[in-house]
Amino acid sequence: ARTALQEELKQIPVPASHLPKVEQLIAEAKAEADRMADPASEINLEQLAGLQDRLDQARKVALEGLFSLEPAATTGDFRVVVTSALQKVPQTEPVQGEVPLQKVALTAAGDETESFQLVVIPGAADVKGLKVEAPALKGPGGEVPLTWYRVGFVETAEPDYPTDFVGWWPDPLLPAGPVDVSAGQRQPLWFSADVPAGAQPGVYSGTVTLRSDKSAVTVPVQLRVRSFSLPRPGTLATAFGLYASTLSK
């Protein structure tokens, strides 16, 4: 697990301000693993828990650095963090989850849509009128279009059950348009690659560019289209819950 995490963290740009702490925690985990590997030592659950805790802390510090809102963490007027469609990225609260992606590498069948997010983090000043250039990906079968949206936020209230978060939560997808991001906040942008039915398999490539008046960031995008299409209509059963008590409110 330690070696895997090291390789994982090498692939992402952890800011210099957080890198020493990450390296320290990994070194402590390595020392603990070496002690456990000694045939003369006895391994107990407390040691294993301590090893896992250091690895979890290293990942947490890496996430804090990558999504840091400190102006010193940003070179230029904004920076961009690549993450998956499964990651929830709040405006100001700490980001929870796995280490984000270093690059956009998607895989999809024909008649399937795969998505990713680019998170805009300003430096010391607001970013206004950020423009997004997302041309179609090109490959052996022609083009696969990219569609993008601004991720909106809704203010949640305290529910009747325990929850880890109450406040402005990323959820709705808003139409594409000029993007304004206040300093001290994050703004996720959602991108979808819509693969046509019967698309020729192979690798489709392109870029997404985020451009302000002062600078631009270009992110490579790669999509592997598989050699089959999803059946239509779908036959996979799913569950849908609807309660009269909820409707009555």
Short mmCIF file of N, CA, C and O in Angstrom, two decimals, residues 27-100:
data_model
loop_
_atom_site.label_atom_id
_atom_site.label_comp_id
_atom_site.label_asym_id
_atom_site.label_seq_id
_atom_site.Cartn_x
_atom_site.Cartn_y
_atom_site.Cartn_z
N ALA A 27 7.64 8.24 4.84
CA ALA A 27 8.87 7.70 5.44
C ALA A 27 8.56 6.99 6.76
O ALA A 27 9.13 5.93 7.05
N GLU A 28 7.67 7.56 7.56
CA GLU A 28 7.28 6.92 8.82
C GLU A 28 6.57 5.59 8.54
O GLU A 28 6.78 4.59 9.26
N ALA A 29 5.74 5.57 7.51
CA ALA A 29 5.06 4.32 7.14
C ALA A 29 6.07 3.27 6.68
O ALA A 29 5.94 2.08 7.00
N LYS A 30 7.08 3.71 5.93
CA LYS A 30 8.11 2.79 5.46
C LYS A 30 8.88 2.21 6.64
O LYS A 30 9.16 1.00 6.69
N ALA A 31 9.24 3.06 7.61
CA ALA A 31 9.97 2.58 8.78
C ALA A 31 9.14 1.56 9.55
O ALA A 31 9.66 0.53 10.02
N GLU A 32 7.84 1.84 9.68
CA GLU A 32 6.96 0.91 10.38
C GLU A 32 6.84 -0.41 9.61
O GLU A 32 6.87 -1.50 10.21
N ALA A 33 6.74 -0.33 8.28
CA ALA A 33 6.66 -1.54 7.47
C ALA A 33 7.95 -2.36 7.57
O ALA A 33 7.91 -3.59 7.61
N ASP A 34 9.10 -1.68 7.61
CA ASP A 34 10.38 -2.39 7.73
C ASP A 34 10.47 -3.12 9.07
O ASP A 34 10.98 -4.25 9.14
N ARG A 35 9.99 -2.47 10.14
CA ARG A 35 10.00 -3.12 11.45
C ARG A 35 9.09 -4.35 11.43
O ARG A 35 9.42 -5.40 12.00
N MET A 36 7.96 -4.25 10.79
CA MET A 36 7.03 -5.37 10.73
C MET A 36 7.58 -6.51 9.87
O MET A 36 7.21 -7.67 10.06
N ALA A 37 8.47 -6.16 8.92
CA ALA A 37 9.04 -7.20 8.05
C ALA A 37 10.14 -7.99 8.73
O ALA A 37 10.55 -9.05 8.23
N ASP A 38 10.63 -7.51 9.86
CA ASP A 38 11.69 -8.22 10.61
C ASP A 38 11.11 -9.52 11.17
O ASP A 38 10.13 -9.50 11.91
N PRO A 39 11.72 -10.68 10.82
CA PRO A 39 11.20 -11.97 11.31
C PRO A 39 11.15 -12.06 12.82
O PRO A 39 10.34 -12.81 13.38
N ALA A 40 11.98 -11.28 13.49
CA ALA A 40 12.03 -11.36 14.95
C ALA A 40 10.92 -10.55 15.62
O ALA A 40 10.71 -10.67 16.82
N SER A 41 10.24 -9.71 14.84
CA SER A 41 9.21 -8.85 15.43
C SER A 41 7.84 -9.50 15.34
O SER A 41 7.58 -10.31 14.46
N GLU A 42 7.00 -9.14 16.28
CA GLU A 42 5.63 -9.64 16.28
C GLU A 42 4.71 -8.53 15.74
O GLU A 42 4.78 -7.40 16.17
N ILE A 43 3.86 -8.91 14.80
CA ILE A 43 2.95 -7.95 14.21
C ILE A 43 1.61 -7.99 14.94
O ILE A 43 1.05 -9.07 15.16
N ASN A 44 1.12 -6.84 15.34
CA ASN A 44 -0.18 -6.78 16.00
C ASN A 44 -1.09 -5.79 15.26
O ASN A 44 -0.65 -5.03 14.39
N LEU A 45 -2.35 -5.83 15.62
CA LEU A 45 -3.34 -4.98 14.94
C LEU A 45 -3.06 -3.50 15.15
O LEU A 45 -3.33 -2.68 14.26
N GLU A 46 -2.48 -3.14 16.30
CA GLU A 46 -2.18 -1.74 16.55
C GLU A 46 -1.12 -1.22 15.58
O GLU A 46 -1.21 -0.10 15.08
N GLN A 47 -0.11 -2.05 15.28
CA GLN A 47 0.91 -1.64 14.32
C GLN A 47 0.31 -1.47 12.92
O GLN A 47 0.62 -0.51 12.21
N LEU A 48 -0.53 -2.42 12.53
CA LEU A 48 -1.17 -2.32 11.21
C LEU A 48 -2.04 -1.08 11.12
O LEU A 48 -2.05 -0.39 10.10
N ALA A 49 -2.76 -0.78 12.19
CA ALA A 49 -3.62 0.40 12.20
C ALA A 49 -2.77 1.67 12.11
O ALA A 49 -3.14 2.62 11.41
N GLY A 50 -1.63 1.68 12.79
CA GLY A 50 -0.75 2.84 12.74
C GLY A 50 -0.17 3.06 11.35
O GLY A 50 -0.06 4.20 10.88
N LEU A 51 0.18 1.97 10.69
CA LEU A 51 0.70 2.05 9.32
C LEU A 51 -0.36 2.61 8.38
O LEU A 51 -0.09 3.52 7.58
N GLN A 52 -1.57 2.09 8.47
CA GLN A 52 -2.65 2.57 7.61
C GLN A 52 -2.99 4.03 7.90
O GLN A 52 -3.28 4.81 7.00
N ASP A 53 -2.92 4.41 9.18
CA ASP A 53 -3.24 5.79 9.55
C ASP A 53 -2.26 6.77 8.91
O ASP A 53 -2.66 7.84 8.43
N ARG A 54 -0.96 6.41 8.88
CA ARG A 54 0.03 7.30 8.27
C ARG A 54 -0.21 7.43 6.76
O ARG A 54 -0.08 8.52 6.19
N LEU A 55 -0.58 6.34 6.11
CA LEU A 55 -0.87 6.39 4.69
C LEU A 55 -2.12 7.24 4.42
O LEU A 55 -2.15 8.03 3.46
N ASP A 56 -3.13 7.09 5.26
CA ASP A 56 -4.34 7.89 5.11
C ASP A 56 -4.04 9.37 5.32
O ASP A 56 -4.56 10.24 4.60
N GLN A 57 -3.18 9.68 6.30
CA GLN A 57 -2.80 11.06 6.56
C GLN A 57 -2.02 11.65 5.39
O GLN A 57 -2.20 12.82 5.04
N ALA A 58 -1.15 10.85 4.78
CA ALA A 58 -0.37 11.32 3.63
C ALA A 58 -1.30 11.68 2.47
O ALA A 58 -1.13 12.72 1.82
N ARG A 59 -2.31 10.85 2.23
CA ARG A 59 -3.27 11.14 1.16
C ARG A 59 -4.08 12.40 1.51
O ARG A 59 -4.33 13.24 0.64
N LYS A 60 -4.45 12.55 2.77
CA LYS A 60 -5.23 13.72 3.18
C LYS A 60 -4.43 15.01 3.00
O LYS A 60 -4.95 16.00 2.50
N VAL A 61 -3.16 14.98 3.38
CA VAL A 61 -2.32 16.18 3.23
C VAL A 61 -2.12 16.51 1.76
O VAL A 61 -2.13 17.68 1.36
N ALA A 62 -1.96 15.46 0.92
CA ALA A 62 -1.81 15.69 -0.53
C ALA A 62 -3.06 16.35 -1.09
O ALA A 62 -2.99 17.28 -1.91
N LEU A 63 -4.23 15.89 -0.66
CA LEU A 63 -5.50 16.49 -1.11
C LEU A 63 -5.61 17.94 -0.66
O LEU A 63 -6.02 18.81 -1.43
N GLU A 64 -5.24 18.20 0.60
CA GLU A 64 -5.30 19.56 1.12
C GLU A 64 -4.43 20.49 0.29
O GLU A 64 -4.81 21.62 -0.02
N GLY A 65 -3.24 20.00 -0.07
CA GLY A 65 -2.33 20.82 -0.86
C GLY A 65 -2.85 21.05 -2.27
O GLY A 65 -2.80 22.17 -2.79
N LEU A 66 -3.35 20.00 -2.87
CA LEU A 66 -3.80 20.10 -4.26
C LEU A 66 -5.00 21.04 -4.40
O LEU A 66 -5.09 21.81 -5.37
N PHE A 67 -5.91 21.00 -3.43
CA PHE A 67 -7.11 21.84 -3.49
C PHE A 67 -6.98 23.08 -2.60
O PHE A 67 -7.99 23.73 -2.31
N SER A 68 -5.77 23.40 -2.17
CA SER A 68 -5.57 24.53 -1.27
C SER A 68 -6.08 25.82 -1.89
O SER A 68 -5.90 26.09 -3.08
N LEU A 69 -6.69 26.66 -1.04
CA LEU A 69 -7.17 27.96 -1.48
C LEU A 69 -6.18 29.07 -1.17
O LEU A 69 -6.46 30.25 -1.44
N GLU A 70 -5.03 28.72 -0.61
CA GLU A 70 -4.00 29.72 -0.33
C GLU A 70 -3.46 30.28 -1.65
O GLU A 70 -3.10 29.52 -2.55
N PRO A 71 -3.39 31.60 -1.79
CA PRO A 71 -2.88 32.19 -3.04
C PRO A 71 -1.49 31.71 -3.41
O PRO A 71 -1.16 31.59 -4.60
N ALA A 72 -0.66 31.40 -2.40
CA ALA A 72 0.72 30.96 -2.67
C ALA A 72 0.77 29.63 -3.41
O ALA A 72 1.77 29.29 -4.03
N ALA A 73 -0.32 28.86 -3.35
CA ALA A 73 -0.35 27.55 -4.02
C ALA A 73 -0.61 27.68 -5.52
O ALA A 73 -0.52 26.70 -6.25
N THR A 74 -0.94 28.89 -5.97
CA THR A 74 -1.31 29.11 -7.37
C THR A 74 -0.26 29.94 -8.08
O THR A 74 0.11 31.02 -7.62
N THR A 75 0.23 29.42 -9.20
CA THR A 75 1.12 30.18 -10.07
C THR A 75 0.28 30.82 -11.17
O THR A 75 -0.45 30.15 -11.87
N GLY A 76 0.39 32.14 -11.33
CA GLY A 76 -0.47 32.83 -12.28
C GLY A 76 -1.77 33.23 -11.61
O GLY A 76 -1.90 33.21 -10.39
N ASP A 77 -2.76 33.61 -12.41
CA ASP A 77 -4.01 34.09 -11.80
C ASP A 77 -4.98 32.97 -11.46
O ASP A 77 -5.94 33.18 -10.73
N PHE A 78 -4.74 31.75 -11.99
CA PHE A 78 -5.55 30.60 -11.57
C PHE A 78 -4.80 29.31 -11.91
O PHE A 78 -3.88 29.30 -12.72
N ARG A 79 -5.23 28.24 -11.26
CA ARG A 79 -4.71 26.92 -11.60
C ARG A 79 -5.87 25.96 -11.77
O ARG A 79 -7.01 26.27 -11.40
N VAL A 80 -5.59 24.78 -12.34
CA VAL A 80 -6.64 23.82 -12.65
C VAL A 80 -6.26 22.46 -12.06
O VAL A 80 -5.12 21.99 -12.23
N VAL A 81 -7.21 21.84 -11.38
CA VAL A 81 -7.02 20.49 -10.83
C VAL A 81 -7.94 19.54 -11.59
O VAL A 81 -9.14 19.81 -11.75
N VAL A 82 -7.39 18.43 -12.05
CA VAL A 82 -8.16 17.41 -12.76
C VAL A 82 -8.69 16.41 -11.74
O VAL A 82 -7.95 15.92 -10.89
N THR A 83 -9.98 16.10 -11.83
CA THR A 83 -10.54 15.09 -10.94
C THR A 83 -11.67 14.35 -11.65
O THR A 83 -12.12 14.75 -12.72
N SER A 84 -12.13 13.27 -11.05
CA SER A 84 -13.12 12.41 -11.70
C SER A 84 -14.53 12.95 -11.52
O SER A 84 -14.79 13.85 -10.71
N ALA A 85 -15.46 12.36 -12.25
CA ALA A 85 -16.86 12.75 -12.14
C ALA A 85 -17.46 12.34 -10.79
O ALA A 85 -18.51 12.85 -10.40
N LEU A 86 -16.81 11.43 -10.08
CA LEU A 86 -17.33 10.95 -8.80
C LEU A 86 -16.96 11.85 -7.64
O LEU A 86 -17.50 11.69 -6.55
N GLN A 87 -16.02 12.77 -7.85
CA GLN A 87 -15.52 13.60 -6.77
C GLN A 87 -16.42 14.82 -6.53
O GLN A 87 -16.72 15.56 -7.47
N LYS A 88 -16.84 15.02 -5.29
CA LYS A 88 -17.57 16.23 -4.91
C LYS A 88 -16.55 17.28 -4.47
O LYS A 88 -15.72 17.02 -3.60
N VAL A 89 -16.62 18.46 -5.08
CA VAL A 89 -15.66 19.53 -4.79
C VAL A 89 -16.42 20.74 -4.25
O VAL A 89 -17.01 21.51 -5.03
N PRO A 90 -16.43 20.95 -2.93
CA PRO A 90 -17.12 22.12 -2.37
C PRO A 90 -16.36 23.41 -2.66
O PRO A 90 -15.18 23.40 -3.02
N GLN A 91 -17.05 24.54 -2.49
CA GLN A 91 -16.44 25.83 -2.79
C GLN A 91 -15.28 26.16 -1.86
O GLN A 91 -14.22 26.60 -2.31
N THR A 92 -15.49 25.98 -0.57
CA THR A 92 -14.47 26.41 0.40
C THR A 92 -14.10 25.34 1.41
O THR A 92 -13.03 25.42 2.02
N GLU A 93 -14.96 24.36 1.62
CA GLU A 93 -14.69 23.34 2.63
C GLU A 93 -13.63 22.36 2.14
O GLU A 93 -13.39 22.24 0.93
N PRO A 94 -12.97 21.62 3.06
CA PRO A 94 -11.97 20.64 2.64
C PRO A 94 -12.56 19.60 1.69
O PRO A 94 -13.71 19.20 1.83
N VAL A 95 -11.77 19.18 0.72
CA VAL A 95 -12.20 18.17 -0.25
C VAL A 95 -11.89 16.79 0.33
O VAL A 95 -10.78 16.51 0.73
N GLN A 96 -12.90 15.95 0.36
CA GLN A 96 -12.75 14.59 0.87
C GLN A 96 -12.75 13.61 -0.30
O GLN A 96 -13.43 13.84 -1.30
N GLY A 97 -12.00 12.52 -0.17
CA GLY A 97 -12.02 11.51 -1.21
C GLY A 97 -10.64 11.03 -1.58
O GLY A 97 -9.70 11.13 -0.80
N GLU A 98 -10.53 10.50 -2.78
CA GLU A 98 -9.27 9.93 -3.25
C GLU A 98 -8.38 11.02 -3.84
O GLU A 98 -8.79 12.13 -4.08
N VAL A 99 -7.09 10.65 -4.06
CA VAL A 99 -6.18 11.56 -4.73
C VAL A 99 -6.68 11.78 -6.15
O VAL A 99 -6.98 10.82 -6.87
N PRO A 100 -6.79 13.04 -6.59
CA PRO A 100 -7.32 13.31 -7.94
C PRO A 100 -6.42 12.80 -9.05
O PRO A 100 -5.32 12.29 -8.82
#
